Short mmCIF file of C-alpha atoms and ligand atoms in Angstrom, two decimals:
data_model
loop_
_atom_site.label_atom_id
_atom_site.label_comp_id
_atom_site.label_asym_id
_atom_site.label_seq_id
_atom_site.Cartn_x
_atom_site.Cartn_y
_atom_site.Cartn_z
CA MET A 2 -0.53 0.41 0.08
CA PRO A 3 1.49 3.36 -0.90
CA ALA A 4 2.75 5.36 1.75
CA PRO A 5 0.66 8.73 3.04
CA LEU A 6 1.69 11.87 2.14
CA PRO A 7 4.35 13.91 4.50
CA HIS A 8 2.42 17.03 6.22
CA SER A 9 4.33 19.86 4.06
CA LEU A 10 2.84 17.55 0.86
CA SER A 11 -0.98 17.07 2.22
CA SER A 12 -1.00 20.27 3.35
CA TRP A 13 0.22 21.96 0.24
CA SER A 14 -2.24 24.18 -1.82
CA GLU A 15 -1.46 21.76 -5.13
CA ALA A 16 -1.69 18.69 -3.33
CA PRO A 17 -4.28 17.20 -5.20
CA ARG A 18 -1.35 16.31 -7.97
CA VAL A 19 0.31 14.21 -5.67
CA GLN A 20 0.55 10.58 -4.93
CA ALA A 21 3.19 8.51 -3.24
CA LEU A 22 4.34 5.44 -6.00
CA ASN A 23 6.06 2.99 -3.26
CA ALA A 24 5.23 2.21 1.23
CA HIS A 25 8.64 3.83 1.92
CA ASP A 26 8.76 6.48 4.47
CA VAL A 27 10.61 9.64 3.35
CA ARG A 28 14.18 9.22 5.18
CA PRO A 29 15.15 12.64 6.77
CA GLY A 30 18.88 12.22 6.76
CA GLY A 31 19.08 12.34 3.16
CA ARG A 32 21.61 14.95 1.09
CA TYR A 33 18.69 15.94 -1.11
CA VAL A 34 15.41 15.89 -2.17
CA LEU A 35 15.74 14.33 -5.71
CA CYS A 36 13.25 15.93 -8.09
CA TRP A 37 13.75 13.52 -11.15
CA LEU A 38 12.24 14.71 -14.37
CA GLN A 39 11.78 13.06 -17.38
CA GLN A 40 9.34 15.04 -19.85
CA ALA A 41 8.44 18.13 -17.64
CA LEU A 42 11.72 20.22 -18.83
CA ARG A 43 11.15 23.46 -17.73
CA ALA A 44 12.46 24.82 -14.26
CA ARG A 45 8.73 27.50 -13.43
CA ASP A 46 5.55 26.82 -12.97
CA ASN A 47 6.52 23.03 -12.68
CA PRO A 48 4.70 21.27 -9.76
CA VAL A 49 7.22 18.70 -9.64
CA ILE A 50 9.95 20.70 -8.88
CA ASP A 51 7.18 22.85 -6.61
CA ALA A 52 6.49 19.44 -4.66
CA ALA A 53 10.03 18.88 -4.02
CA ILE A 54 11.04 22.33 -2.79
CA HIS A 55 8.30 22.53 -0.35
CA LEU A 56 9.36 18.75 0.52
CA GLY A 57 13.30 19.87 1.29
CA ASN A 58 12.01 23.41 3.12
CA ALA A 59 10.08 21.19 5.29
CA LEU A 60 13.23 18.96 5.94
CA GLY A 61 15.59 21.09 5.63
CA LEU A 62 17.52 19.75 3.03
CA PRO A 63 17.96 20.96 -1.33
CA VAL A 64 16.51 20.19 -3.72
CA LEU A 65 18.61 18.52 -6.67
CA VAL A 66 16.92 18.16 -10.08
CA TYR A 67 18.31 15.62 -12.39
CA HIS A 68 17.49 15.03 -16.21
CA GLY A 69 19.33 12.17 -18.15
CA LEU A 70 19.05 11.55 -21.75
CA ARG A 71 19.56 7.90 -22.82
CA GLU A 72 20.39 6.85 -26.27
CA ASP A 73 18.17 3.87 -26.35
CA TYR A 74 15.11 5.27 -25.70
CA PRO A 75 12.38 3.83 -27.89
CA TYR A 76 12.23 6.32 -31.52
CA ALA A 77 15.30 8.05 -30.43
CA SER A 78 16.72 10.14 -33.45
CA ASP A 79 17.95 12.95 -34.14
CA ARG A 80 14.83 15.02 -33.96
CA LEU A 81 13.94 13.98 -30.13
CA HIS A 82 17.31 14.07 -29.13
CA HIS A 83 18.00 18.21 -30.38
CA PHE A 84 14.46 19.30 -29.07
CA ILE A 85 15.15 17.50 -25.88
CA LEU A 86 18.84 18.65 -25.00
CA GLY A 87 17.65 22.08 -25.80
CA ALA A 88 14.90 21.66 -23.16
CA SER A 89 17.16 20.37 -20.74
CA ARG A 90 19.98 23.41 -20.81
CA ASP A 91 17.13 25.46 -20.39
CA LEU A 92 16.09 23.57 -17.46
CA ALA A 93 19.31 23.73 -15.97
CA ARG A 94 20.10 27.67 -16.31
CA ASP A 95 16.41 28.49 -15.35
CA CYS A 96 16.79 26.67 -12.03
CA ARG A 97 20.03 28.00 -10.79
CA GLN A 98 17.98 31.49 -11.24
CA ARG A 99 15.70 29.57 -8.94
CA GLY A 100 18.17 29.14 -6.27
CA VAL A 101 18.07 25.08 -7.15
CA ALA A 102 20.97 22.64 -8.41
CA CYS A 103 20.67 20.68 -11.47
CA ILE A 104 22.79 18.14 -12.93
CA GLN A 105 21.69 16.80 -16.24
CA TYR A 106 23.52 12.72 -17.69
CA VAL A 107 23.90 12.09 -21.65
CA ASP A 108 24.17 8.60 -22.08
CA ARG A 109 27.11 8.03 -25.00
CA ALA A 110 29.59 5.37 -25.10
CA LYS A 111 32.26 7.38 -23.72
CA ALA A 112 31.12 7.93 -20.46
CA ARG A 113 28.60 5.28 -19.77
CA GLU A 114 26.70 5.70 -16.72
CA LYS A 115 24.53 2.14 -15.32
CA GLY A 116 21.82 2.68 -12.75
CA LEU A 117 22.81 6.41 -12.12
CA VAL A 118 18.95 7.35 -11.07
CA TYR A 119 19.33 4.45 -8.56
CA ARG A 120 22.99 5.79 -7.03
CA LEU A 121 21.34 9.16 -7.30
CA ALA A 122 18.41 7.64 -5.05
CA ALA A 123 20.86 6.43 -2.71
CA ASP A 124 21.69 9.55 -1.01
CA SER A 125 18.06 11.40 -1.09
CA ALA A 126 15.54 11.97 1.53
CA ALA A 127 12.62 11.03 -1.04
CA VAL A 128 12.24 11.18 -5.18
CA LEU A 129 10.21 13.25 -6.62
CA VAL A 130 8.55 12.14 -10.08
CA GLU A 131 6.50 12.57 -12.98
CA ASP A 132 3.09 11.62 -12.97
CA GLN A 133 2.70 10.51 -16.64
CA PRO A 134 0.23 8.76 -18.32
CA THR A 135 2.06 7.70 -21.43
CA PHE A 136 5.23 6.38 -22.49
CA VAL A 137 8.40 6.00 -21.17
CA ALA A 138 8.33 8.36 -17.96
CA ARG A 139 4.99 6.33 -17.29
CA TRP A 140 7.04 2.83 -17.25
CA GLN A 141 10.41 4.13 -16.10
CA SER A 142 8.32 5.86 -12.50
CA GLU A 143 6.81 2.63 -12.24
CA ARG A 144 9.53 0.14 -12.21
CA PHE A 145 12.03 2.80 -10.15
CA ALA A 146 9.12 3.23 -7.52
CA GLU A 147 8.69 -0.63 -7.18
CA ARG A 148 12.84 -1.23 -7.01
CA VAL A 149 14.46 1.16 -5.12
CA GLU A 150 14.65 1.77 -1.50
CA ARG A 151 13.53 4.93 -0.42
CA ALA A 152 10.13 7.18 -1.06
CA VAL A 153 8.62 7.75 -4.72
CA PHE A 154 5.95 10.61 -5.23
CA ALA A 155 4.80 11.27 -8.42
CA VAL A 156 3.12 14.63 -9.21
CA ASN A 157 1.53 15.49 -11.86
CA ALA A 158 2.67 18.26 -13.81
CA ALA A 159 1.25 18.13 -17.20
CA CYS A 160 -2.59 19.41 -16.66
CA LEU A 161 -3.82 22.66 -15.10
CA VAL A 162 -6.47 20.85 -13.38
CA PRO A 163 -4.83 17.71 -11.25
CA PRO A 164 -7.09 14.86 -12.99
CA ALA A 165 -7.48 13.68 -8.86
CA VAL A 166 -9.85 16.16 -8.13
CA LEU A 167 -11.42 15.51 -10.95
CA GLY A 168 -12.70 11.63 -9.67
CA GLU A 169 -13.20 8.61 -11.55
CA GLY A 170 -15.63 6.91 -13.83
CA ILE A 171 -16.29 10.40 -16.49
CA GLY A 172 -17.66 8.50 -19.25
CA SER A 173 -17.65 11.49 -22.54
CA THR A 174 -16.51 14.57 -23.20
CA THR A 175 -19.60 16.24 -22.31
CA ALA A 176 -19.53 14.37 -18.93
CA PHE A 177 -15.75 15.90 -19.03
CA ARG A 178 -16.21 19.31 -19.83
CA ARG A 179 -18.54 19.85 -17.65
CA ARG A 180 -16.95 18.87 -14.58
CA HIS A 181 -13.75 20.34 -15.40
CA GLN A 182 -14.56 23.90 -17.03
CA PRO A 183 -16.09 25.47 -13.49
CA VAL A 184 -13.00 24.22 -11.23
CA ARG A 185 -10.29 25.62 -14.20
CA SER A 186 -10.17 29.02 -11.53
CA ASP A 187 -8.66 27.62 -8.74
CA TRP A 188 -5.68 26.10 -10.78
CA GLN A 189 -4.75 28.77 -12.76
CA GLU A 190 -2.67 30.97 -10.27
CA ALA A 191 1.07 29.50 -10.66
CA THR A 192 3.12 30.42 -7.90
CA ASP A 193 7.32 28.82 -8.09
CA VAL A 194 7.94 27.78 -3.93
CA VAL A 195 10.83 29.49 -3.24
CA PRO A 196 13.79 27.15 -1.86
CA THR A 197 15.05 28.27 1.87
CA VAL A 198 17.69 25.97 1.50
CA ALA A 199 21.17 27.04 0.11
CA PRO A 200 21.11 25.07 -3.98
CA TYR A 201 23.24 21.40 -3.43
CA ASP A 202 27.15 21.96 -3.75
CA GLY A 203 28.06 18.16 -2.46
CA PRO A 204 29.28 14.96 -3.77
CA LEU A 205 27.93 13.01 -6.62
CA PRO A 206 28.09 9.24 -7.41
CA TYR A 207 29.11 10.98 -10.92
CA THR A 208 30.60 13.87 -13.20
CA PRO A 209 27.57 15.88 -14.32
CA ASP A 210 27.34 17.19 -17.68
CA ARG A 211 26.65 21.28 -17.98
CA LEU A 212 24.76 21.20 -20.61
CA ASP A 213 23.90 25.19 -19.54
CA ALA A 214 27.36 25.48 -20.05
CA CYS A 215 26.76 24.08 -23.54
CA SER A 216 26.36 26.07 -27.08
CA ASP A 217 24.36 25.39 -29.86
CA ALA A 218 27.16 23.45 -31.67
CA ASP A 219 28.21 21.15 -28.46
CA LEU A 220 24.45 20.09 -28.25
CA ASP A 221 25.02 19.38 -31.89
CA ARG A 222 27.65 16.93 -31.11
CA PHE A 223 26.51 15.52 -28.62
CA VAL A 224 23.38 14.63 -31.25
CA ALA A 225 25.45 13.52 -33.72
CA ALA A 226 27.73 11.20 -31.48
CA ALA A 227 24.59 9.33 -30.21
CA ALA A 228 23.90 6.08 -31.87
CA ILE A 229 20.47 7.13 -32.25
CA ASP A 230 18.86 7.25 -35.52
CA HIS A 231 20.10 9.92 -37.89
CA SER A 232 17.65 9.44 -40.67
CA VAL A 233 15.09 11.68 -38.97
CA PRO A 234 16.45 15.13 -39.11
CA VAL A 235 15.92 18.20 -36.71
CA SER A 236 12.77 20.30 -37.69
CA PRO A 237 13.50 23.57 -38.21
CA MET A 238 10.07 24.67 -37.17
CA PHE A 239 10.05 23.93 -34.04
CA PRO A 240 13.12 25.74 -32.26
CA ALA A 241 14.23 23.52 -29.28
CA GLY A 242 13.87 24.83 -25.91
CA ARG A 243 12.55 28.10 -24.03
CA GLU A 244 13.34 30.35 -26.77
CA GLY A 245 11.13 28.32 -28.92
CA ALA A 246 8.16 28.04 -26.65
CA LEU A 247 8.34 31.55 -26.46
CA ILE A 248 7.90 32.25 -29.94
CA HIS A 249 5.26 30.11 -30.60
CA LEU A 250 3.32 31.61 -27.36
CA GLU A 251 3.84 34.66 -29.02
CA ARG A 252 2.48 33.84 -32.41
CA LEU A 253 -0.34 33.05 -30.75
CA MET A 254 -1.29 35.88 -28.73
CA ASP A 255 -0.12 38.30 -31.83
CA THR A 256 -1.89 36.35 -35.16
CA VAL A 257 -3.16 32.95 -34.11
CA LEU A 258 -5.68 34.17 -31.67
CA PRO A 259 -7.62 36.80 -33.33
CA THR A 260 -8.93 34.42 -35.37
CA TYR A 261 -8.29 31.15 -34.07
CA ALA A 262 -12.42 30.49 -34.03
CA ALA A 263 -12.24 30.90 -37.86
CA THR A 264 -9.26 29.71 -39.05
CA ARG A 265 -8.42 26.66 -36.90
CA ASN A 266 -9.66 23.75 -39.20
CA ASP A 267 -8.02 25.27 -42.57
CA ALA A 268 -4.87 23.63 -43.12
CA THR A 269 -3.58 25.85 -45.46
CA ASN A 270 -3.67 28.55 -43.79
CA PRO A 271 -0.35 29.35 -41.97
CA ILE A 272 -1.59 31.26 -38.97
CA GLY A 273 -4.29 28.80 -37.92
CA ALA A 274 -3.12 26.70 -35.21
CA SER A 275 -0.54 27.58 -32.56
CA MET A 276 1.83 24.82 -32.84
CA LEU A 277 2.34 24.43 -29.05
CA SER A 278 2.03 20.91 -29.07
CA PRO A 279 5.61 19.87 -29.19
CA TYR A 280 6.27 21.95 -26.46
CA LEU A 281 3.20 21.22 -24.03
CA HIS A 282 4.45 17.30 -24.81
CA PHE A 283 7.90 17.77 -23.64
CA GLY A 284 6.70 20.49 -20.71
CA VAL A 285 8.33 23.46 -21.91
CA VAL A 286 5.35 25.42 -21.26
CA GLY A 287 2.82 24.15 -19.34
CA PRO A 288 -1.22 24.82 -19.98
CA ARG A 289 -1.16 27.55 -16.96
CA GLU A 290 1.44 29.65 -18.91
CA VAL A 291 -0.34 28.82 -22.40
CA MET A 292 -3.98 30.00 -20.77
CA ALA A 293 -2.44 32.87 -18.84
CA THR A 294 -1.58 33.64 -22.40
CA VAL A 295 -4.62 33.54 -23.85
CA ASP A 296 -6.34 35.36 -21.07
CA ALA A 297 -4.31 38.48 -21.84
CA ALA A 298 -4.23 38.29 -25.92
CA ASP A 299 -6.45 41.14 -27.62
CA ALA A 300 -8.73 38.16 -29.66
CA PRO A 301 -12.50 37.59 -29.32
CA ALA A 302 -14.09 36.21 -26.99
CA ALA A 303 -15.12 32.72 -29.25
CA SER A 304 -11.28 32.07 -29.92
CA LYS A 305 -10.51 32.06 -26.61
CA GLU A 306 -13.28 30.07 -25.74
CA LYS A 307 -12.55 27.69 -28.84
CA PHE A 308 -8.67 27.13 -27.82
CA ALA A 309 -9.70 26.48 -24.12
CA ASP A 310 -12.01 23.98 -25.25
CA GLU A 311 -8.91 22.71 -27.44
CA LEU A 312 -6.01 22.57 -24.75
CA LEU A 313 -7.95 22.11 -21.45
CA THR A 314 -11.09 19.81 -22.77
CA TRP A 315 -9.67 17.51 -25.39
CA ARG A 316 -5.96 17.62 -24.13
CA GLU A 317 -7.00 16.82 -20.52
CA TRP A 318 -9.85 14.57 -21.55
CA PHE A 319 -7.00 12.33 -22.91
CA HIS A 320 -5.01 12.03 -20.13
CA TYR A 321 -7.42 11.68 -18.05
CA GLN A 322 -8.84 8.60 -20.19
CA ALA A 323 -5.28 7.33 -20.17
CA ARG A 324 -4.86 7.45 -16.42
CA ALA A 325 -7.57 4.94 -16.31
CA LEU A 326 -5.78 2.24 -18.70
CA THR A 327 -2.78 -0.27 -17.84
CA ALA A 328 -1.63 0.27 -21.53
CA PRO A 329 -3.37 3.14 -22.92
CA GLU A 330 -0.53 2.49 -26.58
CA ARG A 331 -2.89 -0.56 -26.81
CA TYR A 332 -5.02 -1.32 -29.98
CA ASP A 333 -7.76 -2.73 -27.29
CA ARG A 334 -8.06 0.36 -26.24
CA ILE A 335 -10.62 1.22 -29.35
CA ALA A 336 -13.99 1.15 -28.62
CA GLY A 337 -15.50 -2.58 -28.49
CA TRP A 338 -17.96 -1.70 -31.32
CA ALA A 339 -15.25 -0.37 -33.80
CA GLN A 340 -12.56 -3.15 -33.35
CA GLU A 341 -15.79 -5.73 -33.87
CA THR A 342 -16.88 -3.87 -36.58
CA LEU A 343 -13.79 -3.99 -38.47
CA GLU A 344 -12.30 -7.11 -37.42
CA ALA A 345 -15.67 -8.22 -39.23
CA HIS A 346 -14.06 -6.86 -42.31
CA ALA A 347 -10.61 -7.22 -42.02
CA GLY A 348 -10.75 -9.60 -45.15
CA ASP A 349 -12.70 -7.33 -47.30
CA PRO A 350 -10.82 -6.83 -51.17
CA ARG A 351 -8.09 -4.05 -49.91
CA PRO A 352 -7.22 -2.46 -52.68
CA ASP A 353 -5.27 0.86 -51.43
CA ILE A 354 -2.88 -1.50 -49.36
CA GLU A 355 0.80 0.77 -49.75
CA THR A 356 3.88 -0.55 -48.48
CA LEU A 357 5.34 0.56 -45.01
CA ASP A 358 8.34 2.48 -46.98
CA ALA A 359 5.86 4.89 -49.08
CA LEU A 360 3.70 4.88 -45.92
CA ILE A 361 6.55 6.79 -44.17
CA HIS A 362 7.80 8.73 -46.66
CA GLY A 363 4.22 10.05 -47.74
CA GLU A 364 4.72 8.88 -51.60
CA THR A 365 1.45 6.81 -51.61
CA ARG A 366 -0.94 6.66 -54.27
CA ASP A 367 -3.21 9.25 -52.29
CA GLU A 368 -2.05 12.87 -52.82
CA THR A 369 -4.22 14.09 -49.83
CA TRP A 370 -2.21 11.76 -47.69
CA ASN A 371 1.16 12.45 -48.72
CA ALA A 372 0.63 15.97 -48.31
CA CYS A 373 -0.47 15.29 -44.63
CA GLN A 374 2.39 12.69 -44.18
CA ARG A 375 5.33 14.92 -45.25
CA GLN A 376 4.50 17.47 -42.70
CA PHE A 377 5.00 14.65 -39.78
CA LEU A 378 7.95 13.76 -42.22
CA ILE A 379 9.52 16.91 -42.85
CA ASP A 380 7.75 19.20 -40.00
CA GLY A 381 7.49 17.20 -37.12
CA TRP A 382 4.23 17.71 -36.46
CA MET A 383 1.04 17.59 -38.12
CA HIS A 384 -2.50 20.21 -38.51
CA ASN A 385 -5.19 18.76 -36.91
CA ASN A 386 -7.89 18.99 -39.65
CA LEU A 387 -5.23 16.75 -41.78
CA ARG A 388 -4.54 13.76 -38.46
CA MET A 389 -8.06 13.10 -38.73
CA TYR A 390 -8.12 12.33 -42.67
CA TRP A 391 -4.46 10.68 -42.32
CA GLY A 392 -5.99 8.50 -39.45
CA LYS A 393 -8.61 7.20 -40.91
CA ARG A 394 -6.96 6.52 -44.43
CA ILE A 395 -4.74 4.15 -42.39
CA ILE A 396 -7.13 1.76 -41.97
CA ALA A 397 -7.42 0.77 -45.38
CA MET A 398 -4.06 1.29 -46.58
CA THR A 399 -2.94 -1.58 -44.19
CA PRO A 400 -3.85 -4.80 -43.74
CA ASP A 401 -5.73 -5.37 -41.13
CA PRO A 402 -7.28 -3.26 -37.81
CA GLN A 403 -4.62 -4.08 -35.62
CA THR A 404 -1.73 -3.46 -38.35
CA ALA A 405 -3.41 -0.46 -39.19
CA TRP A 406 -3.88 0.74 -35.20
CA ALA A 407 -0.11 -0.37 -35.20
CA THR A 408 0.84 1.46 -38.36
CA ALA A 409 -0.41 4.69 -36.86
CA CYS A 410 0.84 4.67 -33.61
CA TYR A 411 4.39 3.96 -34.98
CA LEU A 412 4.18 7.07 -37.26
CA ASN A 413 2.69 9.31 -35.05
CA ASP A 414 5.18 8.35 -32.38
CA ARG A 415 8.57 7.69 -34.63
CA LEU A 416 8.23 11.13 -36.62
CA SER A 417 5.85 14.05 -34.77
CA LEU A 418 7.57 15.73 -31.65
CA ASP A 419 4.22 15.60 -29.86
CA GLY A 420 3.87 11.90 -29.81
CA ARG A 421 4.51 8.70 -27.27
CA ASP A 422 1.41 11.50 -25.87
CA PRO A 423 -1.79 10.37 -24.31
CA SER A 424 -3.17 12.56 -26.99
CA THR A 425 -1.62 10.65 -29.91
CA TYR A 426 -3.22 7.47 -28.26
CA GLY A 427 -6.73 9.02 -27.61
CA ASN A 428 -7.26 10.46 -31.17
CA ILE A 429 -6.15 7.88 -32.98
CA ALA A 430 -8.48 5.76 -30.86
CA ALA A 431 -11.09 8.30 -31.78
CA THR A 432 -10.08 8.22 -35.16
CA PHE A 433 -10.71 4.24 -35.41
CA GLY A 434 -14.04 4.64 -33.55
CA GLY A 435 -15.28 7.39 -31.75
CA GLY A 436 -18.72 8.61 -31.29
CA SER A 437 -21.13 6.00 -32.78
CA PRO A 438 -21.05 3.70 -35.26
CA GLY A 439 -22.61 4.25 -38.61
CA ARG A 440 -24.71 1.91 -40.81
CA ASP A 441 -22.39 -0.93 -41.96
CA GLY A 442 -20.82 -0.63 -45.52
CA PRO A 443 -19.41 -2.71 -48.02
CA SER A 444 -15.71 -1.44 -47.58
CA VAL A 445 -13.06 -1.94 -45.17
CA TYR A 446 -14.73 0.30 -42.25
CA GLY A 447 -17.55 -1.67 -41.63
CA LYS A 448 -19.57 0.46 -39.13
CA VAL A 449 -16.23 3.34 -38.69
CA PRO A 450 -17.49 6.31 -40.40
CA THR A 451 -14.96 7.79 -43.16
CA ARG A 452 -13.42 10.88 -43.69
CA SER A 453 -12.70 12.38 -46.83
CA ASP A 454 -10.23 15.29 -47.56
CA GLY A 455 -12.85 18.23 -48.78
CA SER A 456 -12.54 19.78 -45.65
CA THR A 457 -9.19 20.92 -47.66
CA ARG A 458 -9.42 20.11 -51.16
CA HIS A 459 -12.60 22.29 -51.47
CA ARG A 460 -11.04 25.30 -50.19
CA PRO A 461 -10.02 27.78 -52.69
CA GLY A 462 -6.39 27.49 -53.39
CA GLY A 463 -7.17 23.64 -51.73
CA PRO A 464 -6.20 21.45 -54.58
CA ASP A 465 -2.34 23.43 -55.16
CA TRP A 466 -1.98 23.88 -51.97
CA LEU A 467 -2.45 20.19 -51.58
CA GLN A 468 -0.11 19.05 -54.62
CA ALA A 469 2.86 21.39 -53.45
CA ALA A 470 2.45 19.73 -49.66
CA ALA A 471 2.76 16.26 -51.19
CA ALA A 472 5.78 17.18 -53.35
CA ARG A 473 7.75 18.93 -50.54
CA PRO A 474 11.25 17.57 -50.51
CA ARG A 475 11.81 15.05 -48.21
CA PRO A 476 14.44 13.17 -46.03
CA ASP A 477 15.27 9.65 -46.34
CA ALA A 478 14.37 7.91 -43.59
CA THR A 479 15.59 4.59 -42.57
CA VAL A 480 12.56 1.56 -43.21
CA PRO A 481 12.37 -0.92 -40.31
CA ASP A 482 12.15 -4.52 -41.94
CA GLY A 483 9.57 -4.87 -40.01
CA LEU A 484 6.53 -2.79 -38.13
CA PRO A 485 7.64 -2.51 -34.47
CA THR A 486 3.79 -4.06 -33.25
CA GLU A 487 4.79 -5.46 -29.72
CA LEU A 488 3.96 -2.38 -27.52
CA TYR A 489 0.69 -1.40 -29.69
CA LEU A 490 -0.82 -4.96 -29.93
CA THR A 491 0.16 -6.89 -26.29
CA GLY A 492 1.30 -3.32 -24.03
CA LYS A 493 4.91 -4.48 -23.19
CA PRO A 494 7.20 -1.81 -22.94
CA PRO A 495 9.65 -2.40 -25.19
CA LEU A 496 12.30 -0.69 -22.58
C1 FAD B 3 -4.96 11.17 -35.62
C2 FAD B 3 -4.66 11.75 -34.68
C3 FAD B 3 -4.13 11.79 -33.79
C4 FAD B 3 -3.25 13.19 -33.24
N1 FAD B 3 -1.94 12.97 -32.53
C5 FAD B 3 -1.42 13.76 -31.13
C6 FAD B 3 -0.35 13.62 -30.71
O1 FAD B 3 0.46 13.21 -31.07
N2 FAD B 3 0.26 14.48 -29.88
C7 FAD B 3 -0.90 15.70 -29.35
O2 FAD B 3 -0.22 16.63 -28.70
N3 FAD B 3 -2.09 15.97 -30.42
C8 FAD B 3 -1.96 14.84 -31.39
N4 FAD B 3 -3.86 15.26 -31.67
C9 FAD B 3 -4.50 16.51 -31.48
C10 FAD B 3 -4.07 17.55 -32.25
O3 FAD B 3 -4.43 17.49 -33.48
C11 FAD B 3 -2.79 18.33 -31.92
O4 FAD B 3 -2.61 18.45 -30.55
C12 FAD B 3 -2.85 19.33 -32.56
O5 FAD B 3 -3.28 19.23 -34.15
C13 FAD B 3 -1.72 20.17 -32.30
O6 FAD B 3 -1.47 21.51 -33.25
P1 FAD B 3 -1.38 22.74 -32.46
O7 FAD B 3 -0.58 22.81 -31.34
O8 FAD B 3 -1.12 24.33 -33.18
O9 FAD B 3 -3.27 22.96 -31.91
P2 FAD B 3 -3.91 23.78 -31.23
O10 FAD B 3 -5.07 24.07 -32.33
O11 FAD B 3 -3.35 25.36 -31.74
O12 FAD B 3 -4.45 23.52 -30.39
C14 FAD B 3 -3.89 24.15 -28.95
C15 FAD B 3 -3.95 23.06 -28.07
O13 FAD B 3 -5.13 21.99 -27.90
C16 FAD B 3 -4.47 20.85 -27.48
N5 FAD B 3 -5.55 19.90 -28.75
C17 FAD B 3 -5.66 20.41 -29.92
N6 FAD B 3 -6.54 20.09 -30.33
C18 FAD B 3 -6.70 18.41 -30.01
C19 FAD B 3 -7.21 17.31 -29.86
N7 FAD B 3 -7.40 17.01 -30.65
N8 FAD B 3 -6.89 16.57 -28.96
C20 FAD B 3 -6.21 16.42 -27.80
N9 FAD B 3 -5.31 17.69 -27.64
C21 FAD B 3 -5.54 18.72 -28.53
C22 FAD B 3 -2.86 20.97 -27.89
O14 FAD B 3 -2.35 20.66 -27.01
C23 FAD B 3 -2.48 21.60 -28.56
O15 FAD B 3 -1.38 22.06 -28.92
C24 FAD B 3 -3.97 14.32 -33.11
C25 FAD B 3 -5.17 14.14 -33.43
C26 FAD B 3 -5.52 13.39 -34.21
C27 FAD B 3 -6.75 13.05 -34.82
#
């Protein structure tokens, strides 16, 4: 049974964000409170760091923030490594400004460290980790809490409203919105907790990498030297780190929000969407800061409401849903009726099947689909409206529904900066079988409603835009011998 929260955490105004992950008690004799960040890579408005400082202040101990980047995480590529290292560099710089020590480790052949987070934990009073419902951060935190002999507390930093205050069993977005909306204002105020103990400068079990002292060229060298997938390049559209997030926040306020309600669905409009999802996924910016920007913007109420509905209702709904699932990445999360009808039509003629090579590179016989996929392949992001068409078409382009699910998740997770997220699997599941069944059709979709490309193709200039988007020069990404299906079909983490 998990241990009760210590008083310093249970009496904190953000206590509903925190849960104990194991039964160990806090050990006051430690050198520091360890704060292990994996995805919430920001120093300010970060409830994981705040919880650690609260606990540290109560124990008279400093906080030590740690971020490590392995080479062998699934889909490790230049694109992801570059984005994460840039965020981590700014995390260290901003922690220092906050009076908190932050150390890093970049895994590489010349400096291999085994079990580093366990060795760091051995000198700690307790460890604070992130409460993330999907992918590596979830798998690592759960395994760590089982094995380490220290108290481990998980803190939700991803959502504006801590999911715990919403209660269990909400079954639809409408019900979720009703529960979520009235309590949003309770969580809108960010208050960075001030450390009362000097930053930690004692012994460490390794020589940390000082990313805050690294130039861009130094970070590039880390990326180039890493044993990762170098065929998925850095995305120039998403500069790494806080500067990139701030550019996109400013863009949201000045150019996107004023017309968001009207232009959000127009993939051909370059200012139709905020493009903040990569920064939200890696926690470079949190929903609280984004909403403060929205509130301060000079924009029509309809646009602000629409944006809040996307960021707060839809995004936090998928986080909420994922928390209730043992394996949010797994095929069987798709609605039962949709699995049934898709499987009943698995043997139907499939004239639209494509090879994995053609799918990865956006070189199928479907120009619109290619335009969508080139955004993932080149930019590491895709417009929301295109994602819906993209997801639906994969059902027809693959041999059966299970392969379709694994293919959609694989392409999204490998290529998109915002992939591997509760919104990834929640949205793909909705694309495969959200809403209600339609009439059973003669095609491989069965009762799953299909979607045309009309919302883009029928706009003025739509056909030209699609043609140009599908013909963008593309990188030559490696094609695996087989589709990696284990996580998506059995739920077994590859790490
Ligand atoms: C098949 C499919 C796959 C998707 N995969 C992902 C994914 O891997 N990661 C991801 O973050 N989103 C995913 N989405 C949701 C959505 O498409 C993206 O969040 C959005 O396009 C990101 O662009 P933006 O930041 O410009 O969005 P904006 O329109 O500017 O919206 C602002 C923010 O609201 C949130 N948001 C918007 N739409 C949605 C939505 N439908 N569901 C949940 N949150 C939303 C995002 O955090 C987004 O950054 C997917 C949607 C579909 C249909």
